[in-house]
Short mmCIF file of C-alpha atoms in Angstrom, two decimals:
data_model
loop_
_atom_site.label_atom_id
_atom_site.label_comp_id
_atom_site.label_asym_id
_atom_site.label_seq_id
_atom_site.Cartn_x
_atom_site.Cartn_y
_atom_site.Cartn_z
CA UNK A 1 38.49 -58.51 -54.79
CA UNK A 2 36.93 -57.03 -51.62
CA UNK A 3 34.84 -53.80 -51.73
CA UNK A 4 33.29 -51.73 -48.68
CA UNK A 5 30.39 -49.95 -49.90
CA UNK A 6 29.88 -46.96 -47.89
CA UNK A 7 26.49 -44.81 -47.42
CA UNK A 8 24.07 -43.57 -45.54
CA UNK A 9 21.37 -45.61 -46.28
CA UNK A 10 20.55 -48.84 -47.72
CA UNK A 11 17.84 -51.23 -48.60
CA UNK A 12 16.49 -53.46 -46.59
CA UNK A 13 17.31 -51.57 -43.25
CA UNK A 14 16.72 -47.91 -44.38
CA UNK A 15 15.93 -46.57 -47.53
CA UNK A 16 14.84 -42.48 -47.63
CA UNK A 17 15.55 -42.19 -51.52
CA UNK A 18 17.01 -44.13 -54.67
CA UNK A 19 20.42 -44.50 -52.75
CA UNK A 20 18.55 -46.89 -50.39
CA UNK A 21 17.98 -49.17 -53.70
CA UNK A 22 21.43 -48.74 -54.96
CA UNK A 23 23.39 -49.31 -51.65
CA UNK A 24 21.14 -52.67 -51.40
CA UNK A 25 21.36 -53.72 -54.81
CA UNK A 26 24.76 -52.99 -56.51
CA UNK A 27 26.79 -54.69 -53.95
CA UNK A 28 24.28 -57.87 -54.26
CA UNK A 29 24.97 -57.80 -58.27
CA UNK A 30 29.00 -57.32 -57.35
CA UNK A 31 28.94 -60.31 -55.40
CA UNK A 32 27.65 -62.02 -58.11
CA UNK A 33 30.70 -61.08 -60.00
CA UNK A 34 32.75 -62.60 -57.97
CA UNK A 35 33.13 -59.66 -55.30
CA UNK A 36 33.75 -60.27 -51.60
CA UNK A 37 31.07 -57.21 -51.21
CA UNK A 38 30.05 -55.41 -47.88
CA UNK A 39 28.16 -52.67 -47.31
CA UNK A 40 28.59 -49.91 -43.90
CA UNK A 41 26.26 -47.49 -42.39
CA UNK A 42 25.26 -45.92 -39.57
CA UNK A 43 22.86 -48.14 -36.52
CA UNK A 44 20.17 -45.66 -37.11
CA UNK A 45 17.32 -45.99 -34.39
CA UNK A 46 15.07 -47.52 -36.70
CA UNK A 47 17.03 -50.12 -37.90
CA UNK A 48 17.86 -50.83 -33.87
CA UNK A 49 14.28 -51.12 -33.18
CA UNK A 50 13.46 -53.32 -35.93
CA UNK A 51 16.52 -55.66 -36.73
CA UNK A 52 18.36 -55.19 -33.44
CA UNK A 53 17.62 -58.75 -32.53
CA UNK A 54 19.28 -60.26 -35.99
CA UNK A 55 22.27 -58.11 -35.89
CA UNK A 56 25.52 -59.49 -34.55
CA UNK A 57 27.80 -57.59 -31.93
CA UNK A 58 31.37 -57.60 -33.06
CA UNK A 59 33.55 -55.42 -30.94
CA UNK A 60 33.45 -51.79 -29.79
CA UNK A 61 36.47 -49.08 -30.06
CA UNK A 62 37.15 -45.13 -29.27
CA UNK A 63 37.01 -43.01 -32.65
CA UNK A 64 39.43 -39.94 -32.55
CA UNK A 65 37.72 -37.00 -33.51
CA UNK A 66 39.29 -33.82 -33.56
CA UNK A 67 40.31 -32.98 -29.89
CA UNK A 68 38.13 -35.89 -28.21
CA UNK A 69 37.54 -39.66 -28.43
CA UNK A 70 33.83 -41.12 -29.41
CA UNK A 71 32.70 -44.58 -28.69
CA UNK A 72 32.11 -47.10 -31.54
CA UNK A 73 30.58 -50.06 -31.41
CA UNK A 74 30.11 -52.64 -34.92
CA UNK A 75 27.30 -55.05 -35.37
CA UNK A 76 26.99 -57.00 -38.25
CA UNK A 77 23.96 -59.32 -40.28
CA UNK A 78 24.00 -60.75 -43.40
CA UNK A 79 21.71 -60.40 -47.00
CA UNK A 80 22.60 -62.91 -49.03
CA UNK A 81 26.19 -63.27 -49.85
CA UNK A 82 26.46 -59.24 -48.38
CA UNK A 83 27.88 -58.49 -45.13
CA UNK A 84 26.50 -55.41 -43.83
CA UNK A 85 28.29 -53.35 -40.55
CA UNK A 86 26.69 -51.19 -38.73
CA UNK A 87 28.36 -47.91 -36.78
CA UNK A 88 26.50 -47.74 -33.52
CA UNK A 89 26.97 -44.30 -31.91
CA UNK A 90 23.71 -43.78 -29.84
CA UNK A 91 24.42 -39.93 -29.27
CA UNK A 92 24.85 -39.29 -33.41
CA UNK A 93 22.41 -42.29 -34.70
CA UNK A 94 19.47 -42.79 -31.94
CA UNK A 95 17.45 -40.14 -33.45
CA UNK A 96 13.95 -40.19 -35.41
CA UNK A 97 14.98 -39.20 -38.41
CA UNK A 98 17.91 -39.91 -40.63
CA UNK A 99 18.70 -36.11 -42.34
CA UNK A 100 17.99 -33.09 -41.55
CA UNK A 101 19.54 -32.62 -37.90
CA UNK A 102 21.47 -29.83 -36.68
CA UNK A 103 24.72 -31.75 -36.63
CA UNK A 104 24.50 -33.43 -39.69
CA UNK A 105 27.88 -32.24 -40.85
CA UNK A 106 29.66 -33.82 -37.61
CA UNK A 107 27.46 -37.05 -37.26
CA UNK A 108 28.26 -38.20 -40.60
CA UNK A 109 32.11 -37.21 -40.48
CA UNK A 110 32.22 -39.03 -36.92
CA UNK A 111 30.77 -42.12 -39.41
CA UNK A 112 33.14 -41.43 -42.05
CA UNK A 113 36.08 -41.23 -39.52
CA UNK A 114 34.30 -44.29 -37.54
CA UNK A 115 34.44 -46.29 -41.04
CA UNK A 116 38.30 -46.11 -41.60
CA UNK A 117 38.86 -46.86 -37.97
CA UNK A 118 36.79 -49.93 -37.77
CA UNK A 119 38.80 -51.72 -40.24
CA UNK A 120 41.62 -52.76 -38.01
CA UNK A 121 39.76 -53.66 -35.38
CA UNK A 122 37.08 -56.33 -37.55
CA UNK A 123 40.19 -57.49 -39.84
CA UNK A 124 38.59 -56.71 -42.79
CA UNK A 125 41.09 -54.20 -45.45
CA UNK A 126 39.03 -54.14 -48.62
CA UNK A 127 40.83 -53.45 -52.03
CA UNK A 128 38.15 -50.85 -52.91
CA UNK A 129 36.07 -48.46 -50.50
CA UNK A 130 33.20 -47.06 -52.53
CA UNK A 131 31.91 -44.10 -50.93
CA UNK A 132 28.57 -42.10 -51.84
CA UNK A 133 27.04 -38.79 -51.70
CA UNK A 134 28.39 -36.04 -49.45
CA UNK A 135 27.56 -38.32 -46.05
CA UNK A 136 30.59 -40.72 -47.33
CA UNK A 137 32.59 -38.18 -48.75
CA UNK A 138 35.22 -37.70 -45.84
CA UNK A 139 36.61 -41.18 -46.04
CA UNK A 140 39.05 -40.25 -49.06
CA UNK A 141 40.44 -37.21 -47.13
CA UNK A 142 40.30 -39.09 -43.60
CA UNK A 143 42.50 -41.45 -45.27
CA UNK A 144 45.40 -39.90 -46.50
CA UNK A 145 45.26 -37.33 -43.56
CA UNK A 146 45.13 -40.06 -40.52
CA UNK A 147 45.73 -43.51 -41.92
CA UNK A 148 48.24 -43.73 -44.94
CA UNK A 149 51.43 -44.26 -43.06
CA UNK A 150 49.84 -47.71 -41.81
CA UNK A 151 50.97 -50.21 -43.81
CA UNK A 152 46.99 -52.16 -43.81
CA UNK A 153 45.63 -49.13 -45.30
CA UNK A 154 48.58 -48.19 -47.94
CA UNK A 155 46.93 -50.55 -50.29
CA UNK A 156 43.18 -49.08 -50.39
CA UNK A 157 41.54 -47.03 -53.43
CA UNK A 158 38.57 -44.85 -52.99
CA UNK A 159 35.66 -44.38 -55.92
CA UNK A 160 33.68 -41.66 -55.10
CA UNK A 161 30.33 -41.67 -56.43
CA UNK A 162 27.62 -38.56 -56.61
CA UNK A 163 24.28 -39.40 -56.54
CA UNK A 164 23.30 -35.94 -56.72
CA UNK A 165 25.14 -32.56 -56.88
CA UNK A 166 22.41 -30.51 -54.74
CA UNK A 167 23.78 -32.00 -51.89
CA UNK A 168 27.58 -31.22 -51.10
CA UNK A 169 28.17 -31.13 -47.13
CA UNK A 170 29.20 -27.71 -46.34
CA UNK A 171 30.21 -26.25 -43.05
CA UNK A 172 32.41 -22.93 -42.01
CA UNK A 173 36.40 -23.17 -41.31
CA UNK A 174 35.62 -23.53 -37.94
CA UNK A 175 34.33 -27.18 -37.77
CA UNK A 176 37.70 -28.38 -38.90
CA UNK A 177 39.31 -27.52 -35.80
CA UNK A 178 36.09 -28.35 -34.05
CA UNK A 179 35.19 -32.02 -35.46
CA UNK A 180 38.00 -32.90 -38.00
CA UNK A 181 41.32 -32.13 -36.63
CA UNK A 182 42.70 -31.96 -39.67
CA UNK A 183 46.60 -31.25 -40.51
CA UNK A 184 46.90 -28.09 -41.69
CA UNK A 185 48.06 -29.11 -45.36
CA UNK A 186 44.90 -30.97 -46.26
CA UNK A 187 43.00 -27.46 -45.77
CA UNK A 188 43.44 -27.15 -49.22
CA UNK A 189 41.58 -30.10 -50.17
CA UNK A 190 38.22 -29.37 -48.55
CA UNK A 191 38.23 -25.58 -48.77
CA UNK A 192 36.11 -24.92 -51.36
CA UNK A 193 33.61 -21.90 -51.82
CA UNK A 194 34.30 -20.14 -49.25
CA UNK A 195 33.88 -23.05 -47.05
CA UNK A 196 34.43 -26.47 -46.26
CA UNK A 197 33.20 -28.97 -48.98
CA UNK A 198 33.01 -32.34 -48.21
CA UNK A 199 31.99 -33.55 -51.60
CA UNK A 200 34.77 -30.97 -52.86
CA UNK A 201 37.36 -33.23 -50.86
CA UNK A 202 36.14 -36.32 -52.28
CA UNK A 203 36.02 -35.15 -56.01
CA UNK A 204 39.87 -34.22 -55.59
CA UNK A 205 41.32 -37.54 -53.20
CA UNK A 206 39.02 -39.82 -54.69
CA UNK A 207 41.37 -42.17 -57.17
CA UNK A 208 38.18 -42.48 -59.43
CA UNK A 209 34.76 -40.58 -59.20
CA UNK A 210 31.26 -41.70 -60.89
CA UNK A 211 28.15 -40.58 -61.34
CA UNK A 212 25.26 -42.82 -61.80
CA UNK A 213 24.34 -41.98 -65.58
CA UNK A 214 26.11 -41.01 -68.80
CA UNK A 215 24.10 -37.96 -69.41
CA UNK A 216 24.06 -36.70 -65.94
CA UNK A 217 27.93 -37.15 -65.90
CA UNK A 218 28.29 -34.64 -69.07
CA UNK A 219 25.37 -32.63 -67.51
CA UNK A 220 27.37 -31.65 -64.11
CA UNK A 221 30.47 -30.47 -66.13
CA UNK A 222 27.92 -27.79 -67.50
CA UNK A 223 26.97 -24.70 -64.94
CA UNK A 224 23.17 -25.30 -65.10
CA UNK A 225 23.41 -28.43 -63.51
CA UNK A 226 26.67 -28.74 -61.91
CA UNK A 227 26.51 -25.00 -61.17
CA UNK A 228 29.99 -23.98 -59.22
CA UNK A 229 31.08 -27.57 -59.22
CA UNK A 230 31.52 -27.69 -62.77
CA UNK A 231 34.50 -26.63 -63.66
CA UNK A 232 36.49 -28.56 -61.16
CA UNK A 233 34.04 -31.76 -62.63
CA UNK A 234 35.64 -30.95 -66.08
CA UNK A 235 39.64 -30.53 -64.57
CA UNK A 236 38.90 -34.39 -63.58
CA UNK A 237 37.41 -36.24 -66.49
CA UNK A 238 40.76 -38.12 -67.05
CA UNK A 239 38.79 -39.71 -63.58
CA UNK A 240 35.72 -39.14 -64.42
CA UNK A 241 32.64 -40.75 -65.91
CA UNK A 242 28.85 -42.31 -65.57
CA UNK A 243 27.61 -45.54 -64.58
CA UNK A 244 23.67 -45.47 -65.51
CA UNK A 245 22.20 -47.33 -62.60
CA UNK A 246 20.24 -50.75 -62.74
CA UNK A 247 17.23 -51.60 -60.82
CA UNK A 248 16.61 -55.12 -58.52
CA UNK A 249 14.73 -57.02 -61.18
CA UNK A 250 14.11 -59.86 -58.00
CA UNK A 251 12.77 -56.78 -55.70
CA UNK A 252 10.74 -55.14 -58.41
CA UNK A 253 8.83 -57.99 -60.14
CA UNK A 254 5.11 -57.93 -60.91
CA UNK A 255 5.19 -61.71 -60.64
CA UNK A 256 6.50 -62.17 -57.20
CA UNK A 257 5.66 -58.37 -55.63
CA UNK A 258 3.73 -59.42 -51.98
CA UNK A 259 2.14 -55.70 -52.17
CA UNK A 260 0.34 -56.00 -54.89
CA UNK A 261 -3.47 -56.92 -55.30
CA UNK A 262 -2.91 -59.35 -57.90
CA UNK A 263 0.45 -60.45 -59.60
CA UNK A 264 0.65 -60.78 -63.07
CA UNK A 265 3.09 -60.68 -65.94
CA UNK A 266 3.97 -60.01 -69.57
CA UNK A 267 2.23 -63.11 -71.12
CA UNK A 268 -0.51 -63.13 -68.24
CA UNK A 269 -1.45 -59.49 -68.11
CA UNK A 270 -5.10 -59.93 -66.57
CA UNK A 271 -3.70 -58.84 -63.46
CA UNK A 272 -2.71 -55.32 -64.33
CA UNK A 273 -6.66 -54.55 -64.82
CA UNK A 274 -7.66 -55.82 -61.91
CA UNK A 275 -4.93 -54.37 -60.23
CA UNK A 276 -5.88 -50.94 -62.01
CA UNK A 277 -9.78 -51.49 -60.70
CA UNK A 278 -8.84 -52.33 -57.26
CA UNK A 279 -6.24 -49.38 -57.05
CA UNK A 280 -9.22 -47.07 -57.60
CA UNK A 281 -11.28 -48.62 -55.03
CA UNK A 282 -8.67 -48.27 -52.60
CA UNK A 283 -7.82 -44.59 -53.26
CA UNK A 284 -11.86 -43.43 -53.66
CA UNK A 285 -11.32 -42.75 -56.98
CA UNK A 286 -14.58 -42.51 -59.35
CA UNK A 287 -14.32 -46.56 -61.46
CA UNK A 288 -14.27 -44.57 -64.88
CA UNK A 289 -12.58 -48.27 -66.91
CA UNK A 290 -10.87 -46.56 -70.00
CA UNK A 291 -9.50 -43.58 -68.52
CA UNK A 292 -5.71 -44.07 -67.58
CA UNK A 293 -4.38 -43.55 -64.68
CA UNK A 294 -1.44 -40.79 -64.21
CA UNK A 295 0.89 -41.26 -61.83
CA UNK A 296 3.84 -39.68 -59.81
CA UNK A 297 6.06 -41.40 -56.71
CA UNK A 298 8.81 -38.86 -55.90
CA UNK A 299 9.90 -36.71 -53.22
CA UNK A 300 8.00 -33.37 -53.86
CA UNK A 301 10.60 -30.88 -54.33
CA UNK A 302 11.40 -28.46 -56.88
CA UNK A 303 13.98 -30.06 -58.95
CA UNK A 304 10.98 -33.08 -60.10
CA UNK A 305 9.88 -30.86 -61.93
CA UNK A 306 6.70 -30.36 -59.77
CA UNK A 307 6.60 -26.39 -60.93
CA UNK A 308 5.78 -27.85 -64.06
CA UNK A 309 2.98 -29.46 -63.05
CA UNK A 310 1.64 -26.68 -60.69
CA UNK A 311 1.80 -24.38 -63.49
CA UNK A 312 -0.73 -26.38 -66.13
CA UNK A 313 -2.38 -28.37 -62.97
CA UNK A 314 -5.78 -27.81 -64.17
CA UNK A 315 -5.33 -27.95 -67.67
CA UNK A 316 -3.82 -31.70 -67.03
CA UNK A 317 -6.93 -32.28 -65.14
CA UNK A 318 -9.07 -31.15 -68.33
CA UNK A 319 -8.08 -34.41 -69.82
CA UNK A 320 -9.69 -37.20 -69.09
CA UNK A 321 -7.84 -39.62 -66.84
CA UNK A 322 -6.81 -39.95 -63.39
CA UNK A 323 -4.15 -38.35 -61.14
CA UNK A 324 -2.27 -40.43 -57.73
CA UNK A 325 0.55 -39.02 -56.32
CA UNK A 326 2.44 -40.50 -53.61
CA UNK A 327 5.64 -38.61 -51.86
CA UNK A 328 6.24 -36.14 -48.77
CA UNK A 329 8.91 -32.68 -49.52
CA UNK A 330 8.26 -29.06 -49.72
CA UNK A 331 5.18 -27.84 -48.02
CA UNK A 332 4.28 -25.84 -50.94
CA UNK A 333 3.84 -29.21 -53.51
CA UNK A 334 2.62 -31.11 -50.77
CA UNK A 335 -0.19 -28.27 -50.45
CA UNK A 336 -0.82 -28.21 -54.02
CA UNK A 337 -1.61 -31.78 -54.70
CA UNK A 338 -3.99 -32.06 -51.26
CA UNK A 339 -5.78 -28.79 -52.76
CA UNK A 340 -5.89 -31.09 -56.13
CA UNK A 341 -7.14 -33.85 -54.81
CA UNK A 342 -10.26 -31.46 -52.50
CA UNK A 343 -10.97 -29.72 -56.01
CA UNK A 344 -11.46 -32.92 -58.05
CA UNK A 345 -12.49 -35.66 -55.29
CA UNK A 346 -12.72 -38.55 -57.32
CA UNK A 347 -10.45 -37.99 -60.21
CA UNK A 348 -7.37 -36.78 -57.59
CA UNK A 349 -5.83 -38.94 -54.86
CA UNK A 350 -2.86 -37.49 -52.62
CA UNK A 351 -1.30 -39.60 -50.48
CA UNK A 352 1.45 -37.28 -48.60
CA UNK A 353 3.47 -40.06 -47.41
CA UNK A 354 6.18 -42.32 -47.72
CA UNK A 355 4.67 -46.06 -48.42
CA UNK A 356 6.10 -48.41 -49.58
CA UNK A 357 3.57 -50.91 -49.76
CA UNK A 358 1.40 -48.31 -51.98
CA UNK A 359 3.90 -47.46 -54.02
CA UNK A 360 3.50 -50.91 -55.35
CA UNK A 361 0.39 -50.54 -56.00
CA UNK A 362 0.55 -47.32 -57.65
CA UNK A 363 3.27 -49.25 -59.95
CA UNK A 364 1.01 -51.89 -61.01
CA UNK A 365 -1.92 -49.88 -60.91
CA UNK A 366 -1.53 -46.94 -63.40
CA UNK A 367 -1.08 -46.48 -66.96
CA UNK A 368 1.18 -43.46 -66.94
CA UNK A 369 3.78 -42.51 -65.32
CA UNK A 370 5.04 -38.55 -65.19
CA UNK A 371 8.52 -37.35 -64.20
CA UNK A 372 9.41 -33.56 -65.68
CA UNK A 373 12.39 -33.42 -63.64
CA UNK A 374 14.45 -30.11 -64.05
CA UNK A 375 17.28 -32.38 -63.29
CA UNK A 376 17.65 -36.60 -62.03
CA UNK A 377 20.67 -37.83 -61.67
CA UNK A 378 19.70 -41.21 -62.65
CA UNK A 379 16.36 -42.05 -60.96
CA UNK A 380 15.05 -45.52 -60.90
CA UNK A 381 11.26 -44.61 -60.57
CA UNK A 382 10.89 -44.70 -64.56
CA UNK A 383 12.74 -47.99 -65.16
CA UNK A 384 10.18 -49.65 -61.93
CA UNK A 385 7.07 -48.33 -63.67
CA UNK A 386 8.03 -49.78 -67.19
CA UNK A 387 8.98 -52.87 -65.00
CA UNK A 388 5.12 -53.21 -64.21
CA UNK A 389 3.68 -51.99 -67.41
CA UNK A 390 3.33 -48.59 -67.17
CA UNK A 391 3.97 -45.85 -69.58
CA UNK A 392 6.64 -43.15 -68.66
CA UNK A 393 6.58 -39.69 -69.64
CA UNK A 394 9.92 -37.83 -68.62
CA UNK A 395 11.87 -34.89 -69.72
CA UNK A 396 15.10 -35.62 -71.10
CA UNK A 397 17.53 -34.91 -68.76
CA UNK A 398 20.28 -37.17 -66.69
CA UNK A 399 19.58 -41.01 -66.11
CA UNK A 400 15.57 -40.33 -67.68
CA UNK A 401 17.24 -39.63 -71.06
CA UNK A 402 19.37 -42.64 -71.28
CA UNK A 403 16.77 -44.97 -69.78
CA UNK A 404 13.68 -43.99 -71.83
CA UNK A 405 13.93 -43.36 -75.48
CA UNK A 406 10.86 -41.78 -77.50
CA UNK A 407 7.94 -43.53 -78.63
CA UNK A 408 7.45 -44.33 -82.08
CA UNK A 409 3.41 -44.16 -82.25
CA UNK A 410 2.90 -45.63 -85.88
CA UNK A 411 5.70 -48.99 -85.72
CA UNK A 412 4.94 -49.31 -81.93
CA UNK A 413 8.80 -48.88 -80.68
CA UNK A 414 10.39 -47.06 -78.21
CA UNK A 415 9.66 -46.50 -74.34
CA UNK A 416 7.60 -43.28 -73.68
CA UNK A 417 6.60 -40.03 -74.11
CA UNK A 418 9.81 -37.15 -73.71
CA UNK A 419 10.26 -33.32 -73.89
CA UNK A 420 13.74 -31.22 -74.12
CA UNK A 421 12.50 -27.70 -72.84
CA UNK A 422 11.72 -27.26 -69.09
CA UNK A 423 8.12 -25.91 -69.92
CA UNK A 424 4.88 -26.55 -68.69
CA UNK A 425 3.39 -26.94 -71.85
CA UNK A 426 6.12 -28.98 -73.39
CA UNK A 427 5.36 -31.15 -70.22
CA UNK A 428 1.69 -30.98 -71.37
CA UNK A 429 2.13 -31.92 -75.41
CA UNK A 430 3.97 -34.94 -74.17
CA UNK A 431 0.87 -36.23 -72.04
CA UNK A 432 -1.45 -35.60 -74.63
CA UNK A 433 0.62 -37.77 -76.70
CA UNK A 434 0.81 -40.32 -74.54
CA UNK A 435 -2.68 -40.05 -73.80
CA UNK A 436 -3.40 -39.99 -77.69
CA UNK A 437 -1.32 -43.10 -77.99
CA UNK A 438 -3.45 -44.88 -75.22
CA UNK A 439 -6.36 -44.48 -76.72
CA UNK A 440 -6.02 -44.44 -80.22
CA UNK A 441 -2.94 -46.82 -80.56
CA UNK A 442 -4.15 -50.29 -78.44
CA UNK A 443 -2.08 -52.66 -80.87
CA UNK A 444 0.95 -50.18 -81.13
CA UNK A 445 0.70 -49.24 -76.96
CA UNK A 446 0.88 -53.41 -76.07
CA UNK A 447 3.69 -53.76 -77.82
CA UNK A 448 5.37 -51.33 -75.99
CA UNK A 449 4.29 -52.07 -72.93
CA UNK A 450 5.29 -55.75 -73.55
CA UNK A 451 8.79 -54.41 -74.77
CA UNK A 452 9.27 -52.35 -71.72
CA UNK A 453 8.71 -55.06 -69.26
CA UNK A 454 10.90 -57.44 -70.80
CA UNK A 455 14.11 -54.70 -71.27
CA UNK A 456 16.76 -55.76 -69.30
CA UNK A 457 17.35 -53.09 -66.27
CA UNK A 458 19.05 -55.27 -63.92
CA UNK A 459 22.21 -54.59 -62.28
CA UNK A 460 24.29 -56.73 -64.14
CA UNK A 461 25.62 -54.45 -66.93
CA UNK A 462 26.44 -51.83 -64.40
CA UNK A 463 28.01 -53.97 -61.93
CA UNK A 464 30.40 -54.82 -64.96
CA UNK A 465 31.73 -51.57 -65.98
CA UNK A 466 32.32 -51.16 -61.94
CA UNK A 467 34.24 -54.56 -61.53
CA UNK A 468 36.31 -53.12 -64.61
CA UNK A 469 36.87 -50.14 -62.78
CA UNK A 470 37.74 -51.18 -59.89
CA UNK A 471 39.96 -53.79 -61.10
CA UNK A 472 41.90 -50.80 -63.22
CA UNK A 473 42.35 -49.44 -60.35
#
């Protein structure tokens, strides 16, 4: 069976969030199913400047977009047993960043369009093109609009997954005309909101649509989460369901990590206290042994939860342990945690970045591990942290609740420390839980720390229930 995995991003070229991770990983575990996986995205500048030299050219074609025709060139490298193509479009792509552009609406529908296209020229028609989030979401539409009366493409099926419903691609009525040139009859199908909706389009064309947990899949049929998305979420659940990711248990080892200070594991855990001591010295942090180290690595936006934490900030810093936070987002959280860190110099570290490298560290380093997300989709920073021994605490909501399941402090079971209510102080009781549990349960807390780094979170499961899918399909 051949898939095309289509995204925006993906691991190890560019990675700006957990999509990164699961555009590098989940093909990897489908080709060891037996898939003839590849993956597509965009030649962003960065990954020209980096890879350029290891990428192959293959050939170069003229996209029709709307009223004009756009140059297209495909290079291709391999990961493994992955193929990976690359859309090279220097006018949409050679940019600094990757979001956040004016014309993010009509670079990545010139990608989705440049996707379909491509095919015919490279030879390659897979059974399966899995599309994600709202920069993919065209490629269903673009299909049955522009390409279904060639025989090549009659065979193809579309899964559609959301990695998170915040985002949808909207633009006016206008850009159709302007950038999609679509037939008139397929208005319907993206009009949506008073608008066009790309993720809309792909919720309705889409022969199957996922979501990357269970919970967060019953979650999005509900207006709080799903909000005006919801209802047409629960006029498709005959299509419809949740796929609770998997992490890369080769990427995100203790054992074998190259960023770390010292590698360890579950039966030689020495490593994880000097890891802990040398964490501190690197962040200027005050060497105070038997307090725990708290930690967050997210993108600091509202809906982690980081409200939460602004609202009881120096309560939680009443306690005694340590707080690192690593992640860049809203200039308001971003504010709030350098402001933490000037207030309480030694006990606070702030590192408004994105780093890889450290976030390794951070990983191995801490004994905690906080995420009070309003909502998360799936999120995969819970399931690395117990990976390296760490502790989570996480409100129970999407991917968080079917990943970490509640502590049982006397018998020494479970995986952390959860709260239902979005409240600050709910947030709170379940750190002084988890803090009681450090340092009044040490028997009880290594069990579960040895039970959380040997639970399976690989890919395999996951990549099952998609070969199954895909197969039904």
């Amino acid at each position: 069976m051949k898939i095309l995995f289509a995204t925006a991003e993906a691991a190890p070229y560019i990675k700006i969030g957990g999509l990164g991770d699961v555009a590098a990983a989940l093909p990897k575990a489908l080709a060891q199913e037996g898939a003839e996986a590849a993956v597509v995205l965009p030649l962003y500048k960065s990954i020209k400047d980096r890879y350029h030299g290891e990428l192959e050219y293959i050939t170069s074609f003229s996209v029709p977009l709307a009223w004009r025709q756009v140059y297209c060139g495909i290079f291709r490298s391999m990961v493994g047993s992955v193929t990976y193509y690359f859309i090279d479009n220097e006018y949409y792509f050679l940019r600094d960043s990757v979001y956040g552009n004016y014309d993010d609406g009509e670079r990545y529908a010139y990608f989705c369009k440049a996707v379909l296209e491509m095919l015919q020229h490279i030879d390659f028609f897979p059974d399966i093109i899995h599309a994600n989030d709202w920069q993919c979401a065209l490629i269903p539409l673009f299909l049955k609009a522009f390409y279904q009366n060639i025989e090549a493409y009659r065979p193809i099926k579309t899964m559609f997954t959301i990695h998170n419903i915040e985002y949808q691609g909207q633009t006016p009525y206008s850009f159709s005309e302007d950038v999609l040139g679509l037939p008139k009859e397929f208005m319907p199908d993206i009009s949506f909101g008073g608008c066009l909706n790309f993720m809309f389009s792909a919720i309705c064309l889409s022969d199957k649509v996922t979501t990357v947990s269970e919970t967060y899949a019953t979650e999005l049929k509900m207006p709080y989460y799903g909000k005006e998305m919801s209802p047409v979420l629960s006029g498709i659940s005959y299509k419809f369901c949740g796929i609770t990711n998997g992490i890369d248990t080769e990427l995100f080892d203790p054992q074998r990590d190259p960023h770390l200070f010292h590698r360890y594991s579950v039966k030689a855990m020495g490593g994880k206290k000097i890891s802990k001591r040398r964490l501190r010295e690197y962040l200027g942090l005050q060497q105070d042994e038997d307090a725990p180290i708290l930690a967050m690595v997210s993108r600091l936006v509202g809906h982690k939860g980081l409200d939460l934490v602004e609202y009881v900030r120096h309560e939680l810093l009443s306690r005694r342990l340590q707080l690192v936070v690593l992640g860049t987002g809203d200039e308001r959280f971003e504010n709030m945690f350098r402001e933490l860190s000037y207030q309480y110099p030694e006990r606070v570290s702030a590192n408004i970045r994105f780093d890889q490298d450290l976030s390794s560290k951070i990983y191995a380093g801490c004994d905690l591990f906080l995420m009070p997300s309003k909502s998360e989709p799936c999120g995969l920073s819970q399931m690395i942290a117990m990976r390296y021994g760490a502790i989570p605490i996480v409100r129970e909501t999407g991917g968080l609740a079917d990943t970490v399941s509640p502590v049982n402090p006397e018998e020494g079971t479970g995986q952390g420390f959860t709260f239902k209510s979005y409240n600050a102080h709910d947030m709170l009781d379940a750190v002084d839980r988890a803090l009681w549990f450090y340092y009044e349960k040490k028997p009880e807390l290594k069990k579960v720390i040895r039970s959380n780094m040997e639970a399976d979170f690989s890919w395999q499961s996951a990549a099952g229930r998609y070969m199954a899918i895909y197969k039904s399909m």
